[in-house]
Amino acid sequence: MAGVTSINLVEHALLVSIQDDITDTEILELQDRLSNKISENRIDGVILDISALEIVDTFVGRVIAQLAGISRLLAADTYVVGMRPTVAVTLVELGMYLPETRTALSLTHALTQLRRL
């Protein structure tokens, strides 16, 4: 099935891989699944892997902000990993501000940062 987004537990963090063709319905399901997994487990952080995204728009930017906001309210820090340079440029050009997120170059870097908290 296209657009399936996975959530995997890695140490005390949830790794969420966002697929390029994710739909509005799948986003709503992802928000529910993510919030339930954070509350059911002792989660220090959420790592959003966006390496599958070649382009972003305001919808995807808003999705990232919403997932980070949900995580923050449930006391988990959020890292975005796998951001391509073109995606970063587009987010800046769109004026997207992601105050609840931190960025890391890789999953390893994000986990290292979470261990320091």
Coordinates of N, CA, C and O in Angstrom, one line a residue:
M1 N 0.9 -1.2 0.0 CA 0.0 0.0 0.0 C 0.9 1.2 0.0 O 1.8 1.4 0.8
A2 N 0.7 2.1 -0.9 CA 1.5 3.3 -1.0 C 1.1 4.3 0.2 O 0.0 4.3 0.7
G3 N 2.1 5.0 0.6 CA 1.9 6.0 1.6 C 1.9 5.5 3.0 O 1.6 6.3 3.9
V4 N 2.2 4.3 3.3 CA 2.2 3.7 4.6 C 3.4 4.4 5.4 O 4.5 4.4 4.9
T5 N 3.1 4.9 6.5 CA 4.1 5.5 7.3 C 4.3 4.6 8.5 O 3.4 4.2 9.2
S6 N 5.6 4.3 8.8 CA 5.9 3.4 9.9 C 6.3 4.2 11.1 O 6.8 5.3 11.1
I7 N 6.1 3.6 12.3 CA 6.5 4.1 13.6 C 7.3 2.9 14.3 O 6.7 1.9 14.5
N8 N 8.6 3.1 14.5 CA 9.4 2.1 15.2 C 10.0 2.6 16.4 O 10.5 3.8 16.5
L9 N 10.1 1.8 17.5 CA 10.7 2.1 18.7 C 12.2 1.9 18.6 O 12.6 0.8 18.3
V10 N 13.0 2.9 18.8 CA 14.5 2.8 18.8 C 14.9 3.4 20.1 O 14.8 4.6 20.3
E11 N 15.5 2.6 21.0 CA 15.9 3.0 22.3 C 14.6 3.6 23.0 O 13.6 3.0 23.0
H12 N 14.7 4.9 23.5 CA 13.5 5.5 24.1 C 13.0 6.6 23.1 O 12.5 7.6 23.6
A13 N 13.0 6.3 21.8 CA 12.5 7.3 20.8 C 11.7 6.5 19.8 O 11.9 5.3 19.6
L14 N 10.8 7.2 19.2 CA 10.0 6.7 18.1 C 10.5 7.2 16.8 O 10.7 8.5 16.7
L15 N 10.8 6.3 15.9 CA 11.3 6.7 14.6 C 10.1 6.7 13.6 O 9.5 5.6 13.4
V16 N 9.7 7.8 13.1 CA 8.6 8.0 12.2 C 9.1 8.3 10.8 O 9.7 9.4 10.6
S17 N 8.8 7.4 9.9 CA 9.3 7.7 8.5 C 8.1 8.2 7.7 O 7.1 7.5 7.6
I18 N 8.2 9.4 7.2 CA 7.1 10.0 6.5 C 7.3 9.8 5.0 O 8.4 10.1 4.5
Q19 N 6.3 9.1 4.3 CA 6.5 8.8 2.9 C 6.0 10.0 2.0 O 5.2 10.8 2.5
D20 N 6.6 10.0 0.8 CA 6.3 11.2 -0.1 C 4.9 11.3 -0.5 O 4.4 12.4 -0.6
D21 N 4.2 10.2 -0.6 CA 2.8 10.3 -1.1 C 1.7 10.1 0.1 O 0.6 9.6 -0.2
I22 N 2.1 10.6 1.2 CA 1.1 10.4 2.4 C -0.1 11.3 2.1 O -0.1 12.4 1.6
T23 N -1.2 10.7 2.5 CA -2.5 11.4 2.3 C -3.0 12.1 3.5 O -2.5 11.8 4.6
D24 N -4.0 12.9 3.4 CA -4.6 13.6 4.6 C -5.2 12.5 5.6 O -5.0 12.7 6.8
T25 N -5.8 11.5 5.1 CA -6.3 10.5 5.9 C -5.2 9.8 6.7 O -5.3 9.5 7.9
E26 N -4.1 9.5 6.0 CA -3.0 8.8 6.6 C -2.3 9.7 7.7 O -1.9 9.2 8.7
I27 N -2.3 11.0 7.4 CA -1.8 11.9 8.4 C -2.6 11.9 9.7 O -2.0 11.9 10.8
L28 N -3.9 11.9 9.6 CA -4.7 11.8 10.8 C -4.5 10.6 11.5 O -4.5 10.5 12.8
E29 N -4.4 9.4 10.8 CA -4.1 8.2 11.4 C -2.8 8.2 12.1 O -2.6 7.7 13.2
L30 N -1.8 8.8 11.4 CA -0.5 8.9 12.0 C -0.5 9.7 13.3 O 0.2 9.3 14.3
Q31 N -1.2 10.8 13.3 CA -1.2 11.6 14.5 C -1.8 10.8 15.7 O -1.3 10.8 16.8
D32 N -2.9 10.0 15.5 CA -3.5 9.2 16.5 C -2.5 8.1 17.0 O -2.3 7.9 18.2
R33 N -1.9 7.4 16.0 CA -0.9 6.3 16.3 C 0.2 6.9 17.1 O 0.7 6.3 18.1
L34 N 0.8 8.0 16.7 CA 1.9 8.6 17.3 C 1.6 9.0 18.8 O 2.3 8.7 19.7
S35 N 0.5 9.7 19.0 CA 0.2 10.2 20.3 C -0.1 9.0 21.2 O 0.3 9.0 22.4
N36 N -0.7 7.9 20.7 CA -1.0 6.7 21.6 C 0.4 6.0 21.9 O 0.6 5.6 23.1
K37 N 1.3 5.9 21.0 CA 2.6 5.3 21.2 C 3.4 6.1 22.2 O 4.1 5.5 23.1
I38 N 3.4 7.4 22.1 CA 4.1 8.2 23.1 C 3.6 8.0 24.5 O 4.3 7.9 25.4
S39 N 2.3 8.0 24.6 CA 1.7 7.9 25.9 C 1.8 6.5 26.5 O 1.8 6.3 27.7
E40 N 1.8 5.5 25.7 CA 1.9 4.1 26.1 C 3.3 3.7 26.6 O 3.5 2.8 27.3
N41 N 4.3 4.3 26.0 CA 5.7 4.0 26.2 C 6.4 5.1 26.9 O 6.0 6.3 26.9
R42 N 7.6 4.9 27.5 CA 8.4 5.9 28.1 C 9.3 6.5 27.0 O 10.3 6.0 26.7
I43 N 8.7 7.5 26.3 CA 9.4 8.1 25.1 C 10.0 9.4 25.4 O 9.4 10.3 26.0
D44 N 11.3 9.5 25.1 CA 12.1 10.7 25.3 C 12.0 11.6 24.1 O 12.1 12.8 24.2
G45 N 11.9 11.0 22.9 CA 11.9 11.8 21.7 C 11.2 11.1 20.5 O 11.0 9.9 20.5
V46 N 10.9 11.9 19.6 CA 10.3 11.5 18.3 C 11.3 11.9 17.2 O 11.7 13.1 17.2
I47 N 11.6 11.0 16.3 CA 12.5 11.3 15.2 C 11.7 11.2 13.9 O 11.3 10.1 13.6
L48 N 11.5 12.3 13.3 CA 10.8 12.3 12.0 C 11.7 12.2 10.9 O 12.5 13.1 10.6
D49 N 11.7 11.1 10.2 CA 12.6 10.8 9.0 C 11.9 11.3 7.8 O 10.8 10.7 7.4
I50 N 12.4 12.3 7.2 CA 11.7 12.9 5.9 C 12.6 12.7 4.7 O 12.4 13.4 3.7
S51 N 13.5 11.7 4.8 CA 14.4 11.5 3.7 C 13.7 11.0 2.4 O 14.3 11.2 1.3
A52 N 12.5 10.5 2.5 CA 11.7 10.1 1.3 C 11.1 11.3 0.6 O 10.6 11.1 -0.5
L53 N 11.1 12.4 1.2 CA 10.5 13.6 0.6 C 11.5 14.3 -0.3 O 12.5 14.8 0.1
E54 N 11.1 14.4 -1.6 CA 11.9 15.1 -2.5 C 11.5 16.6 -2.6 O 12.3 17.5 -2.9
I55 N 10.2 16.8 -2.4 CA 9.7 18.2 -2.3 C 8.7 18.3 -1.2 O 8.2 17.3 -0.7
V56 N 8.5 19.5 -0.7 CA 7.6 19.8 0.4 C 6.7 20.9 -0.1 O 7.0 21.7 -0.9
D57 N 5.5 21.0 0.5 CA 4.6 22.1 0.4 C 4.1 22.5 1.7 O 4.6 22.0 2.8
T58 N 3.2 23.4 1.8 CA 2.8 23.9 3.1 C 2.0 22.8 3.9 O 2.1 22.8 5.1
F59 N 1.4 21.9 3.1 CA 0.7 20.8 3.8 C 1.7 19.9 4.6 O 1.5 19.6 5.8
V60 N 2.8 19.5 3.9 CA 3.8 18.7 4.6 C 4.5 19.5 5.7 O 4.7 18.9 6.8
G61 N 4.7 20.7 5.5 CA 5.3 21.6 6.6 C 4.4 21.6 7.8 O 4.8 21.5 8.9
R62 N 3.1 21.8 7.5 CA 2.1 21.8 8.6 C 2.1 20.5 9.3 O 1.9 20.4 10.5
V63 N 2.2 19.4 8.6 CA 2.2 18.1 9.2 C 3.3 17.9 10.1 O 3.2 17.4 11.3
I64 N 4.5 18.3 9.7 CA 5.7 18.2 10.5 C 5.5 19.0 11.8 O 5.8 18.6 12.9
A65 N 5.0 20.2 11.7 CA 4.7 21.1 12.8 C 3.7 20.5 13.8 O 3.8 20.5 15.0
Q66 N 2.6 19.9 13.2 CA 1.6 19.3 14.1 C 2.1 18.1 14.8 O 1.9 17.9 16.0
L67 N 2.9 17.2 14.1 CA 3.5 16.0 14.8 C 4.4 16.5 15.9 O 4.4 15.9 17.0
A68 N 5.2 17.5 15.7 CA 6.1 18.0 16.7 C 5.4 18.6 17.9 O 5.7 18.5 19.0
G69 N 4.3 19.3 17.6 CA 3.5 19.9 18.6 C 2.8 18.9 19.5 O 2.8 19.0 20.7
I70 N 2.3 17.8 18.9 CA 1.7 16.7 19.7 C 2.8 16.1 20.6 O 2.6 15.8 21.8
S71 N 4.0 15.8 20.0 CA 5.0 15.2 20.8 C 5.4 16.1 22.0 O 5.6 15.6 23.1
R72 N 5.5 17.4 21.7 CA 5.9 18.3 22.8 C 4.9 18.3 23.9 O 5.3 18.3 25.1
L73 N 3.6 18.4 23.6 CA 2.6 18.3 24.6 C 2.7 17.1 25.4 O 2.2 17.0 26.6
L74 N 3.2 16.0 24.8 CA 3.3 14.7 25.5 C 4.7 14.5 26.1 O 5.1 13.4 26.4
A75 N 5.5 15.6 26.2 CA 6.8 15.6 26.8 C 7.9 14.9 26.1 O 8.8 14.3 26.7
A76 N 7.8 14.9 24.8 CA 8.8 14.2 23.9 C 9.4 15.3 23.0 O 8.7 16.0 22.4
D77 N 10.7 15.3 22.9 CA 11.4 16.2 22.0 C 11.3 15.6 20.6 O 11.3 14.4 20.4
T78 N 11.3 16.5 19.6 CA 11.2 16.1 18.2 C 12.5 16.5 17.4 O 12.9 17.7 17.5
Y79 N 13.0 15.5 16.7 CA 14.1 15.8 15.7 C 13.6 15.4 14.3 O 12.9 14.4 14.1
V80 N 14.0 16.3 13.4 CA 13.7 16.0 12.0 C 15.1 15.6 11.4 O 16.1 16.3 11.5
V81 N 15.1 14.4 10.7 CA 16.3 13.9 10.1 C 16.1 13.6 8.6 O 14.9 13.4 8.2
G82 N 17.1 13.5 7.9 CA 17.0 13.2 6.4 C 16.6 14.3 5.5 O 16.1 14.0 4.4
M83 N 16.7 15.5 6.0 CA 16.2 16.7 5.2 C 17.1 16.9 4.0 O 18.3 17.2 4.3
R84 N 16.6 16.9 2.8 CA 17.4 17.2 1.7 C 17.6 18.8 1.6 O 16.7 19.5 2.0
P85 N 18.7 19.2 1.0 CA 18.9 20.7 0.9 C 17.8 21.4 0.2 O 17.4 22.5 0.6
T86 N 17.2 20.8 -0.9 CA 16.1 21.4 -1.6 C 14.9 21.6 -0.7 O 14.1 22.5 -0.8
V87 N 14.7 20.6 0.1 CA 13.6 20.6 1.1 C 13.8 21.8 2.1 O 12.8 22.5 2.4
A88 N 15.0 21.9 2.6 CA 15.3 23.0 3.5 C 15.1 24.3 2.9 O 14.4 25.2 3.5
V89 N 15.5 24.5 1.7 CA 15.4 25.8 0.9 C 13.9 26.1 0.7 O 13.4 27.2 0.9
T90 N 13.1 25.1 0.3 CA 11.7 25.2 0.1 C 11.0 25.6 1.4 O 10.1 26.5 1.4
L91 N 11.3 25.0 2.5 CA 10.6 25.3 3.8 C 10.9 26.8 4.1 O 10.0 27.5 4.6
V92 N 12.1 27.2 3.9 CA 12.5 28.6 4.2 C 11.7 29.5 3.3 O 11.1 30.6 3.7
E93 N 11.7 29.2 2.0 CA 11.0 30.0 1.0 C 9.5 30.1 1.3 O 8.8 31.1 1.0
L94 N 8.9 29.0 1.8 CA 7.5 29.0 2.2 C 7.2 29.8 3.5 O 6.1 29.9 3.9
G95 N 8.3 30.1 4.2 CA 8.1 30.8 5.5 C 7.7 29.9 6.6 O 7.1 30.4 7.6
M96 N 8.0 28.6 6.4 CA 7.6 27.6 7.4 C 8.5 27.8 8.6 O 9.7 27.7 8.5
Y97 N 7.9 27.9 9.8 CA 8.6 28.0 11.0 C 8.2 26.8 11.9 O 7.0 26.6 12.1
L98 N 9.2 26.0 12.3 CA 8.9 24.8 13.0 C 9.5 24.9 14.4 O 10.6 24.3 14.7
P99 N 8.9 25.7 15.3 CA 9.4 26.0 16.6 C 9.6 24.8 17.5 O 10.4 24.8 18.4
E100 N 8.8 23.7 17.3 CA 8.9 22.6 18.2 C 9.9 21.5 17.8 O 10.0 20.4 18.4
T101 N 10.6 21.8 16.7 CA 11.5 20.7 16.1 C 13.0 21.2 16.2 O 13.3 22.3 16.2
R102 N 13.8 20.1 16.2 CA 15.2 20.3 16.1 C 15.6 19.5 14.9 O 14.9 18.5 14.5
T103 N 16.7 19.8 14.3 CA 17.1 19.0 13.1 C 18.4 18.2 13.5 O 19.2 18.7 14.3
A104 N 18.6 17.1 12.8 CA 19.8 16.3 13.0 C 20.2 15.8 11.6 O 19.3 15.6 10.8
L105 N 21.5 15.5 11.4 CA 21.9 15.1 10.1 C 21.5 13.6 9.8 O 21.4 13.2 8.7
S106 N 21.4 12.8 10.9 CA 21.1 11.4 10.7 C 20.4 10.9 12.0 O 20.3 11.6 13.0
L107 N 19.9 9.6 11.9 CA 19.3 9.0 13.0 C 20.3 8.9 14.1 O 19.9 9.1 15.3
T108 N 21.5 8.5 13.9 CA 22.5 8.4 14.9 C 22.8 9.7 15.6 O 22.8 9.7 16.8
H109 N 22.8 10.8 14.9 CA 23.0 12.1 15.4 C 21.8 12.5 16.3 O 22.0 13.0 17.4
A110 N 20.6 12.2 15.9 CA 19.4 12.5 16.7 C 19.4 11.7 18.0 O 19.1 12.2 19.1
L111 N 19.7 10.4 17.9 CA 19.8 9.6 19.1 C 20.8 10.0 20.1 O 20.6 10.0 21.3
T112 N 22.0 10.5 19.6 CA 23.1 11.0 20.4 C 22.6 12.2 21.1 O 22.8 12.4 22.3
Q113 N 21.9 13.1 20.4 CA 21.3 14.3 21.0 C 20.3 14.0 22.1 O 20.3 14.6 23.2
L114 N 19.4 13.0 21.8 CA 18.4 12.7 22.8 C 19.0 12.1 24.1 O 18.5 12.3 25.2
R115 N 20.1 11.3 23.9 CA 20.8 10.7 25.1 C 21.4 11.8 26.0 O 21.5 11.6 27.2
R116 N 21.7 13.0 25.4 CA 22.3 14.1 26.2 C 21.2 14.8 27.0 O 21.6 15.6 27.9
L117 N 20.0 14.7 26.7 CA 18.9 15.4 27.4 C 18.6 14.9 28.7 O 18.8 13.8 29.0

